[in-house]
PDB file of C-alpha atoms and ligand atoms in Angstrom:
ATOM      1  CA  MET A   1     -17.061  -0.283  24.641  1.00 97.00           C
ATOM      2  CA  ILE A   2     -14.269   0.840  22.367  1.00 97.00           C
ATOM      3  CA  ASP A   3     -14.339   4.135  20.484  1.00 97.00           C
ATOM      4  CA  THR A   4     -12.354   3.266  17.362  1.00 98.00           C
ATOM      5  CA  HIS A   5     -11.979   6.821  16.042  1.00 98.00           C
ATOM      6  CA  ALA A   6     -11.524   9.987  18.095  1.00 96.00           C
ATOM      7  CA  HIS A   7      -9.406  13.117  17.820  1.00 94.00           C
ATOM      8  CA  LEU A   8      -8.121  14.033  21.254  1.00 91.00           C
ATOM      9  CA  SER A   9      -4.915  15.789  20.284  1.00 82.00           C
ATOM     10  CA  LYS A  10      -3.875  19.185  21.619  1.00 76.00           C
ATOM     11  CA  ARG A  11      -5.686  20.908  18.790  1.00 74.00           C
ATOM     12  CA  PHE A  12      -9.049  19.666  20.043  1.00 73.00           C
ATOM     13  CA  CYS A  13      -8.552  19.073  23.735  1.00 68.00           C
ATOM     14  CA  ASP A  14      -7.774  21.595  26.447  1.00 60.00           C
ATOM     15  CA  VAL A  15      -8.055  19.066  29.246  1.00 61.00           C
ATOM     16  CA  PHE A  16      -7.906  15.370  28.544  1.00 70.00           C
ATOM     17  CA  GLU A  17     -10.158  13.276  30.752  1.00 75.00           C
ATOM     18  CA  LYS A  18      -9.621   9.559  30.890  1.00 75.00           C
ATOM     19  CA  PRO A  19     -12.649   8.170  29.119  1.00 76.00           C
ATOM     20  CA  ASP A  20     -14.905   5.737  30.906  1.00 81.00           C
ATOM     21  CA  LEU A  21     -14.380   3.068  28.258  1.00 91.00           C
ATOM     22  CA  ARG A  22     -12.444  -0.071  27.498  1.00 93.00           C
ATOM     23  CA  GLY A  23     -10.383   2.049  25.097  1.00 94.00           C
ATOM     24  CA  VAL A  24     -10.072   4.623  22.352  1.00 96.00           C
ATOM     25  CA  VAL A  25      -8.177   4.544  19.042  1.00 97.00           C
ATOM     26  CA  LEU A  26      -6.854   8.047  18.342  1.00 97.00           C
ATOM     27  CA  ALA A  27      -7.078   9.055  14.691  1.00 97.00           C
ATOM     28  CA  ALA A  28      -4.573  11.556  13.306  1.00 97.00           C
ATOM     29  CA  SER A  29      -5.016  14.257  10.673  1.00 95.00           C
ATOM     30  CA  ASN A  30      -1.406  15.398  10.273  1.00 95.00           C
ATOM     31  CA  VAL A  31       2.160  14.779  11.475  1.00 96.00           C
ATOM     32  CA  GLU A  32       1.721  16.970  14.557  1.00 94.00           C
ATOM     33  CA  GLU A  33      -1.414  15.099  15.683  1.00 95.00           C
ATOM     34  CA  SER A  34       0.280  11.779  15.011  1.00 97.00           C
ATOM     35  CA  LYS A  35       2.995  12.789  17.490  1.00 96.00           C
ATOM     36  CA  ASP A  36       0.384  13.930  20.026  1.00 95.00           C
ATOM     37  CA  ASN A  37      -1.432  10.603  19.684  1.00 96.00           C
ATOM     38  CA  ILE A  38       1.713   8.648  20.454  1.00 97.00           C
ATOM     39  CA  GLU A  39       2.375  10.789  23.522  1.00 95.00           C
ATOM     40  CA  LEU A  40      -1.185  10.280  24.774  1.00 93.00           C
ATOM     41  CA  ALA A  41      -1.098   6.545  24.064  1.00 95.00           C
ATOM     42  CA  LYS A  42       2.124   6.216  26.046  1.00 95.00           C
ATOM     43  CA  GLU A  43       0.627   8.150  28.919  1.00 92.00           C
ATOM     44  CA  TYR A  44      -2.583   6.075  29.007  1.00 91.00           C
ATOM     45  CA  LYS A  45      -1.192   2.716  27.990  1.00 93.00           C
ATOM     46  CA  GLY A  46      -3.783   0.033  27.399  1.00 92.00           C
ATOM     47  CA  VAL A  47      -6.588   2.634  27.288  1.00 93.00           C
ATOM     48  CA  LEU A  48      -5.553   4.827  24.376  1.00 95.00           C
ATOM     49  CA  TRP A  49      -3.981   3.550  21.175  1.00 97.00           C
ATOM     50  CA  ALA A  50      -2.452   5.720  18.479  1.00 98.00           C
ATOM     51  CA  ALA A  51      -2.984   5.929  14.752  1.00 98.00           C
ATOM     52  CA  VAL A  52      -0.581   8.029  12.715  1.00 98.00           C
ATOM     53  CA  GLY A  53      -1.756   9.555   9.477  1.00 98.00           C
ATOM     54  CA  ILE A  54      -2.531  12.475   7.222  1.00 97.00           C
ATOM     55  CA  HIS A  55      -6.097  13.446   6.326  1.00 96.00           C
ATOM     56  CA  PRO A  56      -6.593  14.301   2.625  1.00 96.00           C
ATOM     57  CA  GLN A  57      -7.527  17.902   3.418  1.00 93.00           C
ATOM     58  CA  GLN A  58      -5.419  18.586   6.495  1.00 90.00           C
ATOM     59  CA  THR A  59      -1.848  19.772   6.812  1.00 84.00           C
ATOM     60  CA  ASP A  60       0.442  20.597   9.677  1.00 81.00           C
ATOM     61  CA  PRO A  61      -0.011  24.120  11.035  1.00 79.00           C
ATOM     62  CA  GLU A  62       3.316  25.207   9.554  1.00 79.00           C
ATOM     63  CA  ASN A  63       2.826  23.204   6.351  1.00 78.00           C
ATOM     64  CA  LYS A  64       6.514  23.081   5.550  1.00 86.00           C
ATOM     65  CA  LEU A  65       7.018  19.373   4.935  1.00 91.00           C
ATOM     66  CA  SER A  66       6.921  17.802   1.477  1.00 93.00           C
ATOM     67  CA  ILE A  67       4.712  14.736   0.957  1.00 94.00           C
ATOM     68  CA  ASP A  68       7.764  12.467   1.137  1.00 96.00           C
ATOM     69  CA  GLU A  69       8.931  14.097   4.346  1.00 96.00           C
ATOM     70  CA  GLN A  70       5.491  13.656   5.894  1.00 96.00           C
ATOM     71  CA  LEU A  71       5.345   9.973   4.933  1.00 97.00           C
ATOM     72  CA  ASN A  72       8.903   9.353   6.139  1.00 98.00           C
ATOM     73  CA  SER A  73       8.053  10.980   9.403  1.00 97.00           C
ATOM     74  CA  LEU A  74       5.047   8.654   9.891  1.00 98.00           C
ATOM     75  CA  ASP A  75       7.221   5.678   8.990  1.00 98.00           C
ATOM     76  CA  ALA A  76       9.811   6.613  11.620  1.00 98.00           C
ATOM     77  CA  MET A  77       7.101   7.150  14.242  1.00 98.00           C
ATOM     78  CA  VAL A  78       5.648   3.672  13.663  1.00 98.00           C
ATOM     79  CA  GLU A  79       9.097   2.100  13.653  1.00 98.00           C
ATOM     80  CA  SER A  80      10.016   3.463  17.056  1.00 98.00           C
ATOM     81  CA  ASN A  81       6.605   3.179  18.762  1.00 98.00           C
ATOM     82  CA  LYS A  82       5.315  -0.226  17.742  1.00 97.00           C
ATOM     83  CA  SER A  83       3.704  -1.032  21.087  1.00 97.00           C
ATOM     84  CA  VAL A  84       1.266   1.909  20.918  1.00 98.00           C
ATOM     85  CA  VAL A  85       0.748   2.566  17.188  1.00 98.00           C
ATOM     86  CA  LYS A  86      -2.127   0.360  16.036  1.00 98.00           C
ATOM     87  CA  ALA A  87      -3.202   1.877  12.704  1.00 98.00           C
ATOM     88  CA  ILE A  88      -2.350   4.200   9.834  1.00 98.00           C
ATOM     89  CA  GLY A  89      -4.806   7.050   9.271  1.00 97.00           C
ATOM     90  CA  GLU A  90      -7.011   8.698   8.820  1.00 98.00           C
ATOM     91  CA  CYS A  91      -6.172   8.892   5.163  1.00 98.00           C
ATOM     92  CA  GLY A  92      -8.058   8.727   1.905  1.00 98.00           C
ATOM     93  CA  LEU A  93      -9.744  11.015  -0.596  1.00 98.00           C
ATOM     94  CA  ASP A  94     -12.079  13.927   0.099  1.00 96.00           C
ATOM     95  CA  TYR A  95     -13.672  15.874  -2.749  1.00 94.00           C
ATOM     96  CA  SER A  96     -16.188  17.754  -0.619  1.00 91.00           C
ATOM     97  CA  PRO A  97     -15.831  21.538  -0.126  1.00 88.00           C
ATOM     98  CA  VAL A  98     -13.076  22.351   2.392  1.00 86.00           C
ATOM     99  CA  LEU A  99     -13.937  23.416   5.948  1.00 81.00           C
ATOM    100  CA  ASP A 100     -12.392  26.425   7.738  1.00 78.00           C
ATOM    101  CA  ASP A 101      -9.283  24.678   9.026  1.00 76.00           C
ATOM    102  CA  GLU A 102      -8.801  22.506   5.964  1.00 80.00           C
ATOM    103  CA  ARG A 103      -6.770  22.866   2.827  1.00 81.00           C
ATOM    104  CA  GLU A 104      -7.857  22.225  -0.722  1.00 85.00           C
ATOM    105  CA  ARG A 105      -5.444  19.535  -1.820  1.00 90.00           C
ATOM    106  CA  PRO A 106      -5.347  18.650  -5.529  1.00 92.00           C
ATOM    107  CA  LYS A 107      -6.838  15.224  -6.315  1.00 94.00           C
ATOM    108  CA  LYS A 108      -3.534  13.865  -7.588  1.00 95.00           C
ATOM    109  CA  GLU A 109      -1.744  14.920  -4.404  1.00 94.00           C
ATOM    110  CA  GLN A 110      -4.482  13.307  -2.277  1.00 96.00           C
ATOM    111  CA  GLU A 111      -3.968  10.050  -4.150  1.00 97.00           C
ATOM    112  CA  ILE A 112      -0.176  10.115  -3.653  1.00 97.00           C
ATOM    113  CA  LEU A 113      -0.649  10.693   0.082  1.00 97.00           C
ATOM    114  CA  PHE A 114      -3.263   7.935   0.325  1.00 98.00           C
ATOM    115  CA  ARG A 115      -1.174   5.409  -1.588  1.00 98.00           C
ATOM    116  CA  GLY A 116       1.877   6.301   0.492  1.00 98.00           C
ATOM    117  CA  GLN A 117      -0.063   5.528   3.661  1.00 98.00           C
ATOM    118  CA  ILE A 118      -1.477   2.249   2.299  1.00 98.00           C
ATOM    119  CA  ALA A 119       2.112   1.236   1.518  1.00 98.00           C
ATOM    120  CA  LEU A 120       3.078   2.045   5.118  1.00 98.00           C
ATOM    121  CA  SER A 121       0.171  -0.008   6.451  1.00 98.00           C
ATOM    122  CA  ILE A 122       1.280  -3.004   4.376  1.00 98.00           C
ATOM    123  CA  LYS A 123       4.920  -2.568   5.397  1.00 98.00           C
ATOM    124  CA  HIS A 124       4.038  -2.468   9.107  1.00 98.00           C
ATOM    125  CA  LYS A 125       1.101  -4.936   8.891  1.00 98.00           C
ATOM    126  CA  LEU A 126      -1.246  -2.333  10.369  1.00 98.00           C
ATOM    127  CA  PRO A 127      -4.867  -1.618   9.441  1.00 98.00           C
ATOM    128  CA  VAL A 128      -5.617   1.569   7.548  1.00 98.00           C
ATOM    129  CA  ILE A 129      -8.317   4.003   8.701  1.00 98.00           C
ATOM    130  CA  VAL A 130      -9.921   5.280   5.508  1.00 98.00           C
ATOM    131  CA  HIS A 131     -11.597   8.679   5.211  1.00 98.00           C
ATOM    132  CA  SER A 132     -13.836   9.016   2.154  1.00 97.00           C
ATOM    133  CA  ARG A 133     -16.111  11.893   1.133  1.00 95.00           C
ATOM    134  CA  LYS A 134     -17.778  11.665  -2.258  1.00 93.00           C
ATOM    135  CA  THR A 135     -14.979   9.306  -3.285  1.00 96.00           C
ATOM    136  CA  MET A 136     -16.065   5.759  -2.398  1.00 96.00           C
ATOM    137  CA  ASP A 137     -15.642   4.369  -5.900  1.00 96.00           C
ATOM    138  CA  GLU A 138     -12.174   5.913  -6.355  1.00 97.00           C
ATOM    139  CA  ILE A 139     -11.209   4.555  -2.923  1.00 98.00           C
ATOM    140  CA  PHE A 140     -12.254   1.012  -3.894  1.00 98.00           C
ATOM    141  CA  GLU A 141     -10.184   1.160  -7.090  1.00 98.00           C
ATOM    142  CA  ILE A 142      -7.063   2.256  -5.226  1.00 98.00           C
ATOM    143  CA  ILE A 143      -7.379  -0.314  -2.416  1.00 98.00           C
ATOM    144  CA  LYS A 144      -8.124  -3.111  -4.882  1.00 97.00           C
ATOM    145  CA  SER A 145      -4.915  -2.312  -6.763  1.00 98.00           C
ATOM    146  CA  TYR A 146      -3.018  -3.746  -3.748  1.00 97.00           C
ATOM    147  CA  GLY A 147      -4.765  -7.126  -4.066  1.00 94.00           C
ATOM    148  CA  LYS A 148      -5.749  -8.712  -0.763  1.00 91.00           C
ATOM    149  CA  ARG A 149      -2.767  -7.375   1.162  1.00 94.00           C
ATOM    150  CA  THR A 150      -4.710  -4.603   2.896  1.00 98.00           C
ATOM    151  CA  LYS A 151      -6.954  -4.464   5.946  1.00 98.00           C
ATOM    152  CA  GLY A 152      -8.765  -1.648   7.641  1.00 98.00           C
ATOM    153  CA  VAL A 153     -11.942   0.290   8.202  1.00 98.00           C
ATOM    154  CA  ILE A 154     -13.996   2.593   6.016  1.00 98.00           C
ATOM    155  CA  HIS A 155     -14.525   5.089   8.813  1.00 98.00           C
ATOM    156  CA  CYS A 156     -17.810   7.021   9.034  1.00 98.00           C
ATOM    157  CA  TYR A 157     -19.161   4.823   6.268  1.00 97.00           C
ATOM    158  CA  THR A 158     -21.335   6.775   3.820  1.00 93.00           C
ATOM    159  CA  GLY A 159     -21.509   4.319   0.927  1.00 95.00           C
ATOM    160  CA  GLY A 160     -25.158   3.413   1.478  1.00 96.00           C
ATOM    161  CA  LYS A 161     -26.661  -0.027   0.972  1.00 97.00           C
ATOM    162  CA  LYS A 162     -25.342  -0.391  -2.546  1.00 95.00           C
ATOM    163  CA  ARG A 163     -21.648  -0.337  -1.661  1.00 97.00           C
ATOM    164  CA  ILE A 164     -21.694  -2.769   1.281  1.00 98.00           C
ATOM    165  CA  GLU A 165     -20.811  -5.660  -1.000  1.00 98.00           C
ATOM    166  CA  LYS A 166     -17.903  -3.665  -2.455  1.00 97.00           C
ATOM    167  CA  VAL A 167     -16.369  -3.135   0.992  1.00 98.00           C
ATOM    168  CA  LEU A 168     -16.692  -6.853   1.731  1.00 98.00           C
ATOM    169  CA  GLU A 169     -14.955  -7.620  -1.566  1.00 97.00           C
ATOM    170  CA  LEU A 170     -11.870  -5.685  -0.417  1.00 97.00           C
ATOM    171  CA  GLY A 171     -10.956  -8.619   1.795  1.00 97.00           C
ATOM    172  CA  PRO A 172     -11.828 -10.520   4.966  1.00 97.00           C
ATOM    173  CA  GLU A 173     -10.276  -7.913   7.256  1.00 98.00           C
ATOM    174  CA  TRP A 174     -12.210  -4.858   6.091  1.00 98.00           C
ATOM    175  CA  TYR A 175     -14.717  -3.252   8.459  1.00 98.00           C
ATOM    176  CA  PHE A 176     -17.405  -0.548   8.499  1.00 98.00           C
ATOM    177  CA  GLY A 177     -17.036   2.302  11.026  1.00 98.00           C
ATOM    178  CA  ILE A 178     -20.354   3.810  12.129  1.00 98.00           C
ATOM    179  CA  ASP A 179     -20.757   7.044  14.113  1.00 98.00           C
ATOM    180  CA  GLY A 180     -23.218   9.073  16.188  1.00 98.00           C
ATOM    181  CA  ASN A 181     -25.249  10.135  13.162  1.00 97.00           C
ATOM    182  CA  LEU A 182     -26.796   6.659  13.407  1.00 98.00           C
ATOM    183  CA  THR A 183     -28.850   8.087  16.300  1.00 97.00           C
ATOM    184  CA  TYR A 184     -30.579  10.631  14.046  1.00 97.00           C
ATOM    185  CA  GLU A 185     -30.369   9.358  10.453  1.00 96.00           C
ATOM    186  CA  SER A 186     -32.967   6.704   9.757  1.00 95.00           C
ATOM    187  CA  GLY A 187     -31.397   5.926   6.357  1.00 96.00           C
ATOM    188  CA  LEU A 188     -28.219   4.841   8.122  1.00 98.00           C
ATOM    189  CA  GLU A 189     -30.243   2.426  10.287  1.00 97.00           C
ATOM    190  CA  GLU A 190     -31.288   0.617   7.123  1.00 97.00           C
ATOM    191  CA  VAL A 191     -27.624   0.413   6.076  1.00 98.00           C
ATOM    192  CA  VAL A 192     -26.522  -0.978   9.448  1.00 98.00           C
ATOM    193  CA  LYS A 193     -29.152  -3.732   9.200  1.00 98.00           C
ATOM    194  CA  LEU A 194     -27.332  -5.036   6.109  1.00 98.00           C
ATOM    195  CA  ILE A 195     -23.748  -4.880   7.430  1.00 98.00           C
ATOM    196  CA  PRO A 196     -22.587  -8.320   8.643  1.00 98.00           C
ATOM    197  CA  LYS A 197     -22.367  -8.274  12.450  1.00 98.00           C
ATOM    198  CA  ASP A 198     -18.755  -9.419  12.399  1.00 98.00           C
ATOM    199  CA  ARG A 199     -17.688  -6.443  10.234  1.00 98.00           C
ATOM    200  CA  LEU A 200     -19.057  -3.525  12.244  1.00 98.00           C
ATOM    201  CA  ILE A 201     -17.089  -1.273  14.583  1.00 98.00           C
ATOM    202  CA  LEU A 202     -18.260   1.923  16.272  1.00 98.00           C
ATOM    203  CA  GLU A 203     -16.674   5.330  16.655  1.00 98.00           C
ATOM    204  CA  THR A 204     -17.402   8.903  17.700  1.00 97.00           C
ATOM    205  CA  ASP A 205     -15.056  10.979  15.483  1.00 96.00           C
ATOM    206  CA  SER A 206     -14.903  13.259  18.553  1.00 94.00           C
ATOM    207  CA  PRO A 207     -15.117  16.219  18.746  1.00 93.00           C
ATOM    208  CA  PHE A 208     -17.460  15.969  15.736  1.00 93.00           C
ATOM    209  CA  LEU A 209     -20.701  14.105  14.940  1.00 94.00           C
ATOM    210  CA  THR A 210     -22.220  14.158  18.424  1.00 95.00           C
ATOM    211  CA  PRO A 211     -25.057  11.653  18.896  1.00 96.00           C
ATOM    212  CA  VAL A 212     -28.518  12.266  20.309  1.00 96.00           C
ATOM    213  CA  PRO A 213     -29.090  13.275  23.171  1.00 96.00           C
ATOM    214  CA  PHE A 214     -26.054  15.605  23.086  1.00 95.00           C
ATOM    215  CA  ARG A 215     -26.298  16.700  19.470  1.00 94.00           C
ATOM    216  CA  GLY A 216     -24.962  20.242  18.999  1.00 92.00           C
ATOM    217  CA  GLU A 217     -22.408  19.877  21.813  1.00 94.00           C
ATOM    218  CA  LYS A 218     -18.791  18.802  21.542  1.00 92.00           C
ATOM    219  CA  ASN A 219     -18.542  15.029  21.145  1.00 94.00           C
ATOM    220  CA  LYS A 220     -16.635  12.813  23.610  1.00 92.00           C
ATOM    221  CA  PRO A 221     -15.448   9.187  23.329  1.00 94.00           C
ATOM    222  CA  GLU A 222     -17.809   8.021  26.096  1.00 94.00           C
ATOM    223  CA  TYR A 223     -20.793   9.083  23.977  1.00 95.00           C
ATOM    224  CA  VAL A 224     -20.043   6.062  21.793  1.00 97.00           C
ATOM    225  CA  LYS A 225     -22.408   4.386  24.272  1.00 97.00           C
ATOM    226  CA  TYR A 226     -25.382   5.896  22.404  1.00 98.00           C
ATOM    227  CA  VAL A 227     -24.192   4.347  19.150  1.00 98.00           C
ATOM    228  CA  TYR A 228     -23.839   0.934  20.853  1.00 98.00           C
ATOM    229  CA  GLU A 229     -27.371   1.325  22.260  1.00 98.00           C
ATOM    230  CA  LYS A 230     -28.762   2.103  18.821  1.00 98.00           C
ATOM    231  CA  VAL A 231     -27.028  -0.900  17.256  1.00 98.00           C
ATOM    232  CA  ALA A 232     -28.351  -3.148  20.056  1.00 98.00           C
ATOM    233  CA  GLU A 233     -31.855  -1.889  19.249  1.00 98.00           C
ATOM    234  CA  ILE A 234     -31.382  -2.504  15.499  1.00 98.00           C
ATOM    235  CA  TRP A 235     -29.982  -5.994  16.074  1.00 98.00           C
ATOM    236  CA  GLY A 236     -32.593  -6.863  18.687  1.00 98.00           C
ATOM    237  CA  LEU A 237     -29.853  -7.974  21.092  1.00 98.00           C
ATOM    238  CA  SER A 238     -28.988  -6.921  24.633  1.00 98.00           C
ATOM    239  CA  PHE A 239     -26.414  -4.181  25.176  1.00 98.00           C
ATOM    240  CA  GLU A 240     -23.976  -6.762  26.584  1.00 98.00           C
ATOM    241  CA  GLU A 241     -24.333  -9.132  23.632  1.00 98.00           C
ATOM    242  CA  THR A 242     -23.891  -6.259  21.204  1.00 98.00           C
ATOM    243  CA  GLU A 243     -20.853  -4.947  23.051  1.00 98.00           C
ATOM    244  CA  LYS A 244     -19.242  -8.375  23.003  1.00 98.00           C
ATOM    245  CA  ILE A 245     -19.564  -8.668  19.217  1.00 98.00           C
ATOM    246  CA  ILE A 246     -18.524  -5.097  18.379  1.00 98.00           C
ATOM    247  CA  ASP A 247     -15.575  -5.041  20.770  1.00 98.00           C
ATOM    248  CA  GLY A 248     -14.444  -8.409  19.471  1.00 98.00           C
ATOM    249  CA  ASN A 249     -14.380  -6.912  15.973  1.00 98.00           C
ATOM    250  CA  ALA A 250     -12.383  -3.855  17.088  1.00 98.00           C
ATOM    251  CA  LYS A 251      -9.866  -5.980  18.996  1.00 98.00           C
ATOM    252  CA  ARG A 252      -9.367  -8.226  16.005  1.00 98.00           C
ATOM    253  CA  LEU A 253      -8.848  -5.376  13.537  1.00 98.00           C
ATOM    254  CA  PHE A 254      -6.518  -3.247  15.665  1.00 98.00           C
ATOM    255  CA  SER A 255      -4.808  -6.077  17.582  1.00 98.00           C
ATOM    256  CA  ILE A 256      -5.642  -4.418  20.890  1.00 97.00           C
TER     257      ILE A 256
HETATM  258 ZN1  LIG B 301     -12.720  11.314   8.656  1.00 54.90          ZN
HETATM  259 ZN1  LIG B 302     -11.721  11.713  12.015  1.00 54.90          ZN
END
């Protein structure tokens, strides 16, 4: 099992326990977390892999860096840590109401940040981890403007049945990331049935989106097991067969 999207940086984790998994891709929400991810990935080489990125509604605690400075900082981090940095993100557009620790970022600024990170992903030939809330159609337009040069995952996919085809049209290296809410949202089950098996990867988004039977508690990467179990049930395959397919997809996308 591979958890392809978790936040384990200092902000979320008092004590880091080595997860009982094949591996975890650490998503970043700001420059600080990107640095933390690289440190963790170096410490747990071959188990943890880092993404560096800036979430559309997250900033660094101090919030002193300009957009250009933030992007340059990510660029430098990738450049000097190529063996552990496996993706750019999470980045994208989010037009939903801001949460407590988030910042309302103007739409135009979100787009500049997103485009800057897509450019970095192309420059470094890395996949991009896309965060989208109420913005799927805008996201498609932006990604399509780069032709077929991009690859990545629409993480925590919420586009429903009707946008599956649109994700596939982005290119042969675009994937759907599905989370623990699959264990309690029957509508999402119907969506997963229609996603091609070779385009699905699984994630926890720890510490959020905890699956059944631990819903309400803090999420952990190892709970991705419950998402694998649910997919196995939907596909009518054994756990081992399902794991082989899903992990193959994750390894291909992230080159891990
Ligand atoms: Zn996200
Ligand atoms: Zn996330």
